[in-house]
PDB file of C-alpha atoms in Angstrom:
ATOM      1  CA  MET A   1       1.004 -59.955  28.846  1.00 54.00           C
ATOM      2  CA  ASP A   2       2.426 -56.549  28.015  1.00 53.00           C
ATOM      3  CA  ASP A   3       2.593 -57.508  24.377  1.00 55.00           C
ATOM      4  CA  PHE A   4      -1.086 -58.467  24.459  1.00 49.00           C
ATOM      5  CA  ARG A   5      -2.123 -55.100  25.935  1.00 54.00           C
ATOM      6  CA  TYR A   6       0.002 -53.339  23.368  1.00 51.00           C
ATOM      7  CA  ASP A   7      -1.788 -55.167  20.561  1.00 56.00           C
ATOM      8  CA  ILE A   8      -5.212 -54.146  21.916  1.00 53.00           C
ATOM      9  CA  ARG A   9      -4.219 -50.484  22.074  1.00 56.00           C
ATOM     10  CA  GLU A  10      -2.892 -50.617  18.539  1.00 56.00           C
ATOM     11  CA  PHE A  11      -6.123 -52.287  17.342  1.00 50.00           C
ATOM     12  CA  ARG A  12      -8.239 -49.554  18.952  1.00 54.00           C
ATOM     13  CA  LYS A  13      -6.100 -46.831  17.432  1.00 54.00           C
ATOM     14  CA  ARG A  14      -6.373 -48.310  13.961  1.00 55.00           C
ATOM     15  CA  ASN A  15     -10.187 -48.653  14.217  1.00 54.00           C
ATOM     16  CA  HIS A  16     -10.918 -45.318  15.896  1.00 55.00           C
ATOM     17  CA  HIS A  17     -12.327 -42.772  13.383  1.00 57.00           C
ATOM     18  CA  PRO A  18     -13.646 -39.602  15.129  1.00 56.00           C
ATOM     19  CA  ALA A  19     -15.102 -38.206  11.894  1.00 56.00           C
ATOM     20  CA  LEU A  20     -17.123 -41.381  11.269  1.00 54.00           C
ATOM     21  CA  GLU A  21     -18.503 -41.433  14.797  1.00 57.00           C
ATOM     22  CA  GLY A  22     -19.428 -37.772  14.529  1.00 57.00           C
ATOM     23  CA  LYS A  23     -21.219 -38.448  11.267  1.00 57.00           C
ATOM     24  CA  LYS A  24     -23.226 -41.242  12.892  1.00 57.00           C
ATOM     25  CA  ARG A  25     -24.224 -38.958  15.747  1.00 62.00           C
ATOM     26  CA  ASN A  26     -25.272 -36.223  13.301  1.00 66.00           C
ATOM     27  CA  THR A  27     -27.361 -38.693  11.304  1.00 70.00           C
ATOM     28  CA  ILE A  28     -29.246 -39.834  14.394  1.00 72.00           C
ATOM     29  CA  SER A  29     -29.759 -36.218  15.449  1.00 73.00           C
ATOM     30  CA  ASP A  30     -31.117 -35.317  11.999  1.00 73.00           C
ATOM     31  CA  VAL A  31     -33.582 -38.215  12.079  1.00 71.00           C
ATOM     32  CA  ILE A  32     -34.841 -37.226  15.531  1.00 79.00           C
ATOM     33  CA  THR A  33     -35.171 -33.584  14.464  1.00 79.00           C
ATOM     34  CA  PHE A  34     -37.044 -34.560  11.310  1.00 76.00           C
ATOM     35  CA  GLN A  35     -39.463 -36.753  13.263  1.00 75.00           C
ATOM     36  CA  ALA A  36     -40.042 -33.947  15.754  1.00 78.00           C
ATOM     37  CA  ILE A  37     -40.847 -31.506  12.936  1.00 83.00           C
ATOM     38  CA  ILE A  38     -43.304 -33.975  11.389  1.00 79.00           C
ATOM     39  CA  CYS A  39     -45.030 -34.441  14.760  1.00 77.00           C
ATOM     40  CA  VAL A  40     -45.342 -30.674  15.240  1.00 78.00           C
ATOM     41  CA  LEU A  41     -46.795 -30.235  11.743  1.00 79.00           C
ATOM     42  CA  LEU A  42     -49.327 -33.004  12.334  1.00 75.00           C
ATOM     43  CA  ALA A  43     -50.275 -31.443  15.676  1.00 75.00           C
ATOM     44  CA  ILE A  44     -50.864 -28.074  13.979  1.00 77.00           C
ATOM     45  CA  ILE A  45     -52.969 -29.671  11.236  1.00 73.00           C
ATOM     46  CA  ILE A  46     -55.098 -31.559  13.761  1.00 69.00           C
ATOM     47  CA  LEU A  47     -55.545 -28.385  15.826  1.00 68.00           C
ATOM     48  CA  VAL A  48     -56.744 -26.467  12.761  1.00 65.00           C
ATOM     49  CA  PHE A  49     -59.187 -29.236  11.880  1.00 60.00           C
ATOM     50  CA  HIS A  50     -60.428 -29.280  15.467  1.00 60.00           C
ATOM     51  CA  LEU A  51     -61.108 -25.552  15.399  1.00 60.00           C
ATOM     52  CA  PHE A  52     -62.922 -25.548  12.076  1.00 56.00           C
ATOM     53  CA  SER A  53     -64.330 -29.042  11.652  1.00 53.00           C
ATOM     54  CA  ALA A  54     -64.522 -31.555  14.483  1.00 53.00           C
ATOM     55  CA  GLN A  55     -66.044 -34.100  12.108  1.00 55.00           C
ATOM     56  CA  LYS A  56     -62.977 -33.914   9.867  1.00 54.00           C
ATOM     57  CA  VAL A  57     -60.722 -34.575  12.868  1.00 52.00           C
ATOM     58  CA  ASN A  58     -62.644 -37.747  13.632  1.00 59.00           C
ATOM     59  CA  GLU A  59     -62.377 -38.844  10.004  1.00 59.00           C
ATOM     60  CA  LEU A  60     -58.636 -38.169  10.025  1.00 56.00           C
ATOM     61  CA  HIS A  61     -58.187 -40.145  13.258  1.00 59.00           C
ATOM     62  CA  THR A  62     -60.098 -43.085  11.797  1.00 60.00           C
ATOM     63  CA  ASP A  63     -58.014 -42.985   8.636  1.00 58.00           C
ATOM     64  CA  TYR A  64     -54.803 -42.868  10.685  1.00 57.00           C
ATOM     65  CA  GLN A  65     -55.846 -45.982  12.588  1.00 58.00           C
ATOM     66  CA  LYS A  66     -56.661 -47.686   9.307  1.00 56.00           C
ATOM     67  CA  TYR A  67     -53.327 -46.825   7.750  1.00 51.00           C
ATOM     68  CA  THR A  68     -51.261 -47.793  10.790  1.00 52.00           C
ATOM     69  CA  GLU A  69     -53.057 -51.038  11.601  1.00 55.00           C
ATOM     70  CA  ASN A  70     -50.556 -53.938  11.544  1.00 51.00           C
ATOM     71  CA  SER A  71     -48.012 -51.625   9.929  1.00 52.00           C
ATOM     72  CA  GLY A  72     -44.340 -51.316  10.836  1.00 57.00           C
ATOM     73  CA  ASP A  73     -43.456 -48.624   8.303  1.00 62.00           C
ATOM     74  CA  TRP A  74     -43.892 -45.303  10.092  1.00 60.00           C
ATOM     75  CA  TRP A  75     -42.798 -43.254   7.070  1.00 64.00           C
ATOM     76  CA  ASN A  76     -45.506 -44.661   4.789  1.00 65.00           C
ATOM     77  CA  ASP A  77     -48.005 -44.164   7.594  1.00 63.00           C
ATOM     78  CA  LEU A  78     -47.129 -40.465   7.836  1.00 63.00           C
ATOM     79  CA  VAL A  79     -47.270 -40.030   4.059  1.00 63.00           C
ATOM     80  CA  SER A  80     -50.708 -41.670   3.924  1.00 65.00           C
ATOM     81  CA  VAL A  81     -52.060 -39.476   6.716  1.00 61.00           C
ATOM     82  CA  TRP A  82     -50.596 -36.363   5.070  1.00 66.00           C
ATOM     83  CA  ASN A  83     -52.277 -37.210   1.749  1.00 66.00           C
ATOM     84  CA  GLN A  84     -55.558 -37.754   3.553  1.00 62.00           C
ATOM     85  CA  ALA A  85     -55.202 -34.377   5.260  1.00 61.00           C
ATOM     86  CA  VAL A  86     -54.651 -32.649   1.909  1.00 60.00           C
ATOM     87  CA  ASP A  87     -57.720 -34.377   0.454  1.00 60.00           C
ATOM     88  CA  THR A  88     -59.795 -33.320   3.453  1.00 53.00           C
ATOM     89  CA  VAL A  89     -58.810 -29.666   3.128  1.00 52.00           C
ATOM     90  CA  THR A  90     -59.527 -29.710  -0.613  1.00 51.00           C
ATOM     91  CA  LYS A  91     -62.959 -31.289  -0.170  1.00 49.00           C
ATOM     92  CA  THR A  92     -63.864 -28.795   2.548  1.00 41.00           C
ATOM     93  CA  LYS A  93     -63.028 -25.847   0.280  1.00 38.00           C
ATOM     94  CA  LYS A  94     -65.078 -27.287  -2.590  1.00 38.00           C
ATOM     95  CA  ASN A  95     -68.129 -27.737  -0.347  1.00 36.00           C
ATOM     96  CA  THR A  96     -67.827 -24.177   0.903  1.00 36.00           C
ATOM     97  CA  VAL A  97     -67.950 -22.819  -2.640  1.00 34.00           C
ATOM     98  CA  SER A  98     -70.880 -24.985  -3.736  1.00 35.00           C
ATOM     99  CA  ASN A  99     -73.014 -23.940  -0.757  1.00 39.00           C
ATOM    100  CA  THR A 100     -73.072 -20.312  -1.921  1.00 45.00           C
ATOM    101  CA  SER A 101     -74.212 -21.203  -5.445  1.00 51.00           C
ATOM    102  CA  SER A 102     -77.204 -23.389  -4.570  1.00 62.00           C
ATOM    103  CA  PRO A 103     -80.673 -22.148  -3.574  1.00 67.00           C
ATOM    104  CA  ALA A 104     -80.986 -21.914   0.184  1.00 65.00           C
ATOM    105  CA  GLY A 105     -82.057 -19.394   2.779  1.00 62.00           C
ATOM    106  CA  GLY A 106     -82.548 -19.680   6.504  1.00 59.00           C
ATOM    107  CA  GLU A 107     -83.701 -22.399   8.855  1.00 56.00           C
ATOM    108  CA  PRO A 108     -87.268 -23.481   9.774  1.00 57.00           C
ATOM    109  CA  ASN A 109     -88.613 -21.659  12.814  1.00 61.00           C
ATOM    110  CA  PRO A 110     -88.764 -24.118  15.733  1.00 59.00           C
ATOM    111  CA  PHE A 111     -91.287 -22.277  17.905  1.00 57.00           C
ATOM    112  CA  GLY A 112     -94.609 -22.895  16.160  1.00 54.00           C
ATOM    113  CA  PRO A 113     -96.721 -20.888  13.689  1.00 52.00           C
ATOM    114  CA  TYR A 114     -96.803 -17.565  15.512  1.00 52.00           C
ATOM    115  CA  ASN A 115     -94.430 -18.081  18.429  1.00 55.00           C
ATOM    116  CA  LYS A 116     -97.272 -17.905  20.940  1.00 56.00           C
ATOM    117  CA  ILE A 117     -94.971 -18.857  23.786  1.00 67.00           C
ATOM    118  CA  MET A 118     -92.968 -15.626  23.366  1.00 78.00           C
ATOM    119  CA  ALA A 119     -93.971 -12.023  22.799  1.00 83.00           C
ATOM    120  CA  PRO A 120     -92.540 -10.315  19.720  1.00 87.00           C
ATOM    121  CA  PRO A 121     -89.879  -7.594  20.099  1.00 90.00           C
ATOM    122  CA  ASP A 122     -90.911  -3.943  20.057  1.00 93.00           C
ATOM    123  CA  TYR A 123     -90.227  -3.587  16.329  1.00 94.00           C
ATOM    124  CA  ALA A 124     -92.476  -6.524  15.315  1.00 93.00           C
ATOM    125  CA  THR A 125     -96.033  -7.783  15.632  1.00 91.00           C
ATOM    126  CA  PHE A 126     -97.795 -11.133  15.238  1.00 88.00           C
ATOM    127  CA  SER A 127    -101.142  -9.398  14.705  1.00 88.00           C
ATOM    128  CA  PRO A 128    -103.072  -9.942  11.449  1.00 88.00           C
ATOM    129  CA  PHE A 129    -102.693  -7.334   8.731  1.00 88.00           C
ATOM    130  CA  VAL A 130    -105.243  -6.482   6.040  1.00 88.00           C
ATOM    131  CA  TYR A 131    -104.338  -5.018   2.643  1.00 88.00           C
ATOM    132  CA  SER A 132    -107.166  -4.322   0.194  1.00 86.00           C
ATOM    133  CA  SER A 133    -105.181  -3.758  -3.039  1.00 85.00           C
ATOM    134  CA  THR A 134    -103.619  -6.370  -5.325  1.00 85.00           C
ATOM    135  CA  ILE A 135    -100.210  -7.839  -4.501  1.00 92.00           C
ATOM    136  CA  THR A 136     -97.704 -10.039  -6.370  1.00 94.00           C
ATOM    137  CA  VAL A 137     -95.450 -12.805  -5.051  1.00 95.00           C
ATOM    138  CA  PRO A 138     -91.935 -11.361  -5.565  1.00 96.00           C
ATOM    139  CA  VAL A 139     -90.293 -14.760  -6.247  1.00 96.00           C
ATOM    140  CA  SER A 140     -91.707 -18.244  -6.693  1.00 92.00           C
ATOM    141  CA  GLY A 141     -90.058 -20.816  -4.449  1.00 92.00           C
ATOM    142  CA  ASN A 142     -90.093 -22.624  -1.131  1.00 91.00           C
ATOM    143  CA  ILE A 143     -90.229 -20.766   2.163  1.00 90.00           C
ATOM    144  CA  THR A 144     -87.018 -21.784   3.932  1.00 89.00           C
ATOM    145  CA  SER A 145     -87.405 -19.501   6.945  1.00 89.00           C
ATOM    146  CA  GLN A 146     -90.627 -17.963   8.166  1.00 89.00           C
ATOM    147  CA  PHE A 147     -91.413 -14.805  10.094  1.00 91.00           C
ATOM    148  CA  GLY A 148     -90.637 -14.954  13.813  1.00 89.00           C
ATOM    149  CA  TYR A 149     -88.131 -16.340  16.274  1.00 88.00           C
ATOM    150  CA  ARG A 150     -85.497 -18.779  15.030  1.00 86.00           C
ATOM    151  CA  TYR A 151     -81.940 -19.907  15.566  1.00 84.00           C
ATOM    152  CA  HIS A 152     -79.813 -17.999  13.078  1.00 83.00           C
ATOM    153  CA  PRO A 153     -78.403 -20.408  10.455  1.00 82.00           C
ATOM    154  CA  ILE A 154     -74.953 -18.784  10.582  1.00 82.00           C
ATOM    155  CA  THR A 155     -74.465 -17.522  14.141  1.00 84.00           C
ATOM    156  CA  GLY A 156     -76.559 -20.231  15.799  1.00 82.00           C
ATOM    157  CA  GLN A 157     -78.003 -17.572  18.140  1.00 84.00           C
ATOM    158  CA  LEU A 158     -81.696 -17.042  18.834  1.00 85.00           C
ATOM    159  CA  ASP A 159     -82.946 -14.059  16.854  1.00 86.00           C
ATOM    160  CA  PHE A 160     -86.123 -12.657  15.330  1.00 91.00           C
ATOM    161  CA  HIS A 161     -86.540 -13.122  11.587  1.00 91.00           C
ATOM    162  CA  LYS A 162     -88.168  -9.951  10.281  1.00 94.00           C
ATOM    163  CA  GLY A 163     -89.468 -11.410   7.025  1.00 94.00           C
ATOM    164  CA  VAL A 164     -89.614 -14.603   5.015  1.00 94.00           C
ATOM    165  CA  ASP A 165     -86.827 -16.327   3.056  1.00 94.00           C
ATOM    166  CA  ILE A 166     -87.832 -17.629  -0.365  1.00 95.00           C
ATOM    167  CA  THR A 167     -85.442 -20.005  -2.105  1.00 94.00           C
ATOM    168  CA  ALA A 168     -84.726 -19.387  -5.802  1.00 94.00           C
ATOM    169  CA  ASP A 169     -81.985 -19.913  -8.352  1.00 94.00           C
ATOM    170  CA  TYR A 170     -79.192 -17.422  -8.882  1.00 95.00           C
ATOM    171  CA  GLN A 171     -80.295 -14.293 -10.795  1.00 95.00           C
ATOM    172  CA  THR A 172     -83.988 -15.211 -10.764  1.00 96.00           C
ATOM    173  CA  PRO A 173     -85.903 -11.952 -11.398  1.00 97.00           C
ATOM    174  CA  ILE A 174     -87.387 -10.320  -8.285  1.00 97.00           C
ATOM    175  CA  LEU A 175     -90.725  -8.607  -8.833  1.00 97.00           C
ATOM    176  CA  ALA A 176     -92.150  -5.629  -6.986  1.00 97.00           C
ATOM    177  CA  ALA A 177     -94.853  -7.002  -4.703  1.00 96.00           C
ATOM    178  CA  ILE A 178     -96.750  -3.689  -4.615  1.00 96.00           C
ATOM    179  CA  SER A 179     -96.613  -0.551  -6.738  1.00 96.00           C
ATOM    180  CA  GLY A 180     -94.489   2.148  -5.154  1.00 96.00           C
ATOM    181  CA  LYS A 181     -91.390   4.337  -5.191  1.00 97.00           C
ATOM    182  CA  VAL A 182     -87.790   3.211  -4.710  1.00 97.00           C
ATOM    183  CA  ILE A 183     -86.579   5.049  -1.605  1.00 97.00           C
ATOM    184  CA  LYS A 184     -83.339   3.191  -0.927  1.00 97.00           C
ATOM    185  CA  VAL A 185     -80.783   1.054  -2.787  1.00 97.00           C
ATOM    186  CA  GLY A 186     -77.776  -0.082  -0.815  1.00 96.00           C
ATOM    187  CA  GLU A 187     -75.502  -2.835   0.420  1.00 95.00           C
ATOM    188  CA  ASN A 188     -74.195  -3.941   3.823  1.00 94.00           C
ATOM    189  CA  SER A 189     -72.578  -6.962   5.451  1.00 92.00           C
ATOM    190  CA  SER A 190     -75.865  -8.349   6.774  1.00 92.00           C
ATOM    191  CA  ALA A 191     -78.505  -7.718   4.086  1.00 94.00           C
ATOM    192  CA  GLY A 192     -76.070  -7.733   1.169  1.00 95.00           C
ATOM    193  CA  LYS A 193     -77.435  -5.820  -1.824  1.00 96.00           C
ATOM    194  CA  TYR A 194     -80.944  -4.603  -1.088  1.00 97.00           C
ATOM    195  CA  ILE A 195     -83.749  -2.353  -2.315  1.00 98.00           C
ATOM    196  CA  ILE A 196     -86.587  -0.685  -0.388  1.00 98.00           C
ATOM    197  CA  LEU A 197     -89.905   0.455  -1.865  1.00 98.00           C
ATOM    198  CA  SER A 198     -92.397   2.834  -0.261  1.00 97.00           C
ATOM    199  CA  HIS A 199     -96.096   2.196  -0.978  1.00 95.00           C
ATOM    200  CA  GLY A 200     -97.658   5.130   0.855  1.00 93.00           C
ATOM    201  CA  ASN A 201     -99.270   5.318   4.292  1.00 92.00           C
ATOM    202  CA  GLU A 202     -95.924   4.292   5.908  1.00 94.00           C
ATOM    203  CA  LEU A 203     -96.002   0.867   4.227  1.00 96.00           C
ATOM    204  CA  CYS A 204     -92.628  -0.349   2.890  1.00 97.00           C
ATOM    205  CA  SER A 205     -91.306  -3.547   1.320  1.00 97.00           C
ATOM    206  CA  LYS A 206     -87.668  -4.670   1.492  1.00 97.00           C
ATOM    207  CA  TYR A 207     -85.822  -7.128  -0.773  1.00 98.00           C
ATOM    208  CA  MET A 208     -82.438  -8.399   0.460  1.00 97.00           C
ATOM    209  CA  HIS A 209     -79.423 -10.600  -0.496  1.00 96.00           C
ATOM    210  CA  CYS A 210     -79.783  -9.645  -4.177  1.00 97.00           C
ATOM    211  CA  SER A 211     -77.089 -10.455  -6.723  1.00 96.00           C
ATOM    212  CA  ALA A 212     -77.941  -7.219  -8.521  1.00 96.00           C
ATOM    213  CA  VAL A 213     -80.394  -4.343  -8.077  1.00 97.00           C
ATOM    214  CA  ILE A 214     -81.931  -3.080 -11.306  1.00 96.00           C
ATOM    215  CA  ALA A 215     -84.243  -0.280 -10.166  1.00 97.00           C
ATOM    216  CA  LYS A 216     -82.776   3.085  -9.164  1.00 96.00           C
ATOM    217  CA  GLU A 217     -83.577   5.357  -6.256  1.00 96.00           C
ATOM    218  CA  GLY A 218     -86.464   7.722  -7.014  1.00 96.00           C
ATOM    219  CA  MET A 219     -88.045   5.477  -9.681  1.00 97.00           C
ATOM    220  CA  GLN A 220     -91.790   4.838  -9.628  1.00 97.00           C
ATOM    221  CA  ILE A 221     -92.339   1.081  -9.857  1.00 96.00           C
ATOM    222  CA  ARG A 222     -95.483  -0.775 -10.865  1.00 96.00           C
ATOM    223  CA  GLU A 223     -96.535  -4.013  -9.229  1.00 95.00           C
ATOM    224  CA  GLY A 224     -94.914  -7.029 -10.968  1.00 95.00           C
ATOM    225  CA  GLU A 225     -91.995  -5.108 -12.490  1.00 97.00           C
ATOM    226  CA  VAL A 226     -88.492  -6.578 -12.161  1.00 97.00           C
ATOM    227  CA  ILE A 227     -86.526  -4.589  -9.602  1.00 97.00           C
ATOM    228  CA  ALA A 228     -83.614  -6.913  -8.759  1.00 97.00           C
ATOM    229  CA  LYS A 229     -82.212 -10.441  -9.108  1.00 97.00           C
ATOM    230  CA  VAL A 230     -81.816 -13.238  -6.565  1.00 97.00           C
ATOM    231  CA  GLY A 231     -78.375 -13.789  -5.058  1.00 96.00           C
ATOM    232  CA  SER A 232     -76.537 -14.705  -1.886  1.00 94.00           C
ATOM    233  CA  THR A 233     -74.863 -11.449  -0.866  1.00 95.00           C
ATOM    234  CA  GLY A 234     -74.408 -10.429   2.744  1.00 92.00           C
ATOM    235  CA  MET A 235     -74.968 -12.875   5.608  1.00 91.00           C
ATOM    236  CA  SER A 236     -76.496 -15.698   3.606  1.00 90.00           C
ATOM    237  CA  THR A 237     -76.239 -19.488   3.315  1.00 88.00           C
ATOM    238  CA  GLY A 238     -77.282 -19.633  -0.346  1.00 91.00           C
ATOM    239  CA  ASN A 239     -79.301 -18.011  -3.113  1.00 95.00           C
ATOM    240  CA  HIS A 240     -82.644 -16.724  -1.836  1.00 95.00           C
ATOM    241  CA  LEU A 241     -84.747 -13.614  -1.346  1.00 96.00           C
ATOM    242  CA  HIS A 242     -85.390 -12.175   2.098  1.00 96.00           C
ATOM    243  CA  PHE A 243     -88.721 -10.354   1.706  1.00 97.00           C
ATOM    244  CA  GLN A 244     -89.848  -8.002   4.460  1.00 97.00           C
ATOM    245  CA  LEU A 245     -92.885  -5.767   5.015  1.00 97.00           C
ATOM    246  CA  GLU A 246     -93.144  -2.844   7.446  1.00 96.00           C
ATOM    247  CA  LYS A 247     -96.028  -0.585   8.491  1.00 95.00           C
ATOM    248  CA  ASP A 248     -95.176   2.490  10.559  1.00 95.00           C
ATOM    249  CA  GLY A 249     -91.744   0.985  11.247  1.00 94.00           C
ATOM    250  CA  ILE A 250     -93.223  -2.267  12.606  1.00 96.00           C
ATOM    251  CA  VAL A 251     -92.509  -5.510  10.734  1.00 96.00           C
ATOM    252  CA  PHE A 252     -95.361  -8.000  10.288  1.00 94.00           C
ATOM    253  CA  ASP A 253     -95.745 -11.439   8.723  1.00 94.00           C
ATOM    254  CA  PRO A 254     -95.980 -11.025   4.916  1.00 94.00           C
ATOM    255  CA  SER A 255     -98.016 -14.246   4.799  1.00 91.00           C
ATOM    256  CA  TRP A 256    -101.015 -12.303   6.100  1.00 91.00           C
ATOM    257  CA  ILE A 257    -101.399 -10.544   2.742  1.00 91.00           C
ATOM    258  CA  ILE A 258     -99.413 -12.710   0.275  1.00 91.00           C
ATOM    259  CA  ASP A 259    -100.275 -16.283  -0.662  1.00 87.00           C
ATOM    260  CA  PHE A 260     -96.812 -17.831  -1.076  1.00 85.00           C
ATOM    261  CA  GLY A 261     -98.353 -21.170  -2.000  1.00 75.00           C
ATOM    262  CA  THR A 262     -99.854 -24.210  -0.362  1.00 42.00           C
ATOM    263  CA  SER A 263     -98.220 -26.107   2.484  1.00 34.00           C
ATOM    264  CA  GLU A 264     -96.866 -28.647  -0.035  1.00 34.00           C
ATOM    265  CA  ASN A 265     -94.514 -25.955  -1.353  1.00 36.00           C
ATOM    266  CA  ARG A 266     -93.066 -25.307   2.097  1.00 34.00           C
ATOM    267  CA  GLU A 267     -90.166 -27.099   3.719  1.00 37.00           C
ATOM    268  CA  ASP A 268     -92.012 -27.021   7.059  1.00 35.00           C
ATOM    269  CA  THR A 269     -95.355 -28.587   6.140  1.00 28.00           C
ATOM    270  CA  SER A 270     -96.655 -28.322   9.729  1.00 27.00           C
ATOM    271  CA  TRP A 271     -97.174 -24.590   9.130  1.00 28.00           C
ATOM    272  CA  SER A 272    -100.040 -23.442   6.919  1.00 25.00           C
ATOM    273  CA  LEU A 273    -101.562 -20.131   5.940  1.00 25.00           C
ATOM    274  CA  ARG A 274    -104.565 -18.800   7.831  1.00 23.00           C
TER     275      ARG A 274
END
């Protein structure tokens, strides 16, 4: 019996390799650590998608279910999901770039022709305006956002649109609607590059989101002359002209004195000129 116990001890001694067992433990630890890192990275990616594009998160979740259905290979599943995530990010960036190069503007006003259910702010009026001299359409195109209350296409907040947005291709010439003097050329984060003309008797016209302004401050401009070019500078969803008219510091609907075209040329065909 003693001999038998002695043989067992000798067998255990001969087959006991501390270095090998330590290596096995390290390998298991490395695998667990690697899987944990992958899970954290995927969690971060999904969080980013959730913050910036909920639709993309849903697409990614659907793709993950598709890749992992009836699958026992977790590594290939993770690789497939990772590739899909890269493709999603790439496509999102491409769409963002293309949106700024295509003709666009604002959003249709949802409150009816002249917002009769709400009074205008102090700096605006819905009242008719009469102008006896000739006037030129500054840019030919569709009206993508009319004068009055609307939900801002970028902020999503209710605001008052002080002019009209006219869609046009990049660098389309912008014409002076009325003869006058250039009193301001500038640029800011909201209007982008803009130019303001004074036409006498406290009447002014403003042209915003230009790609370039050609006329200079102090110049006398005749009706129909090129003063700028269409762009998408400032707070804009695409190439268009924001055209605005003011009388005594009060903005009014330019459609009262400018025929921008028939209702067939408008995106919102329920609205027509007077």
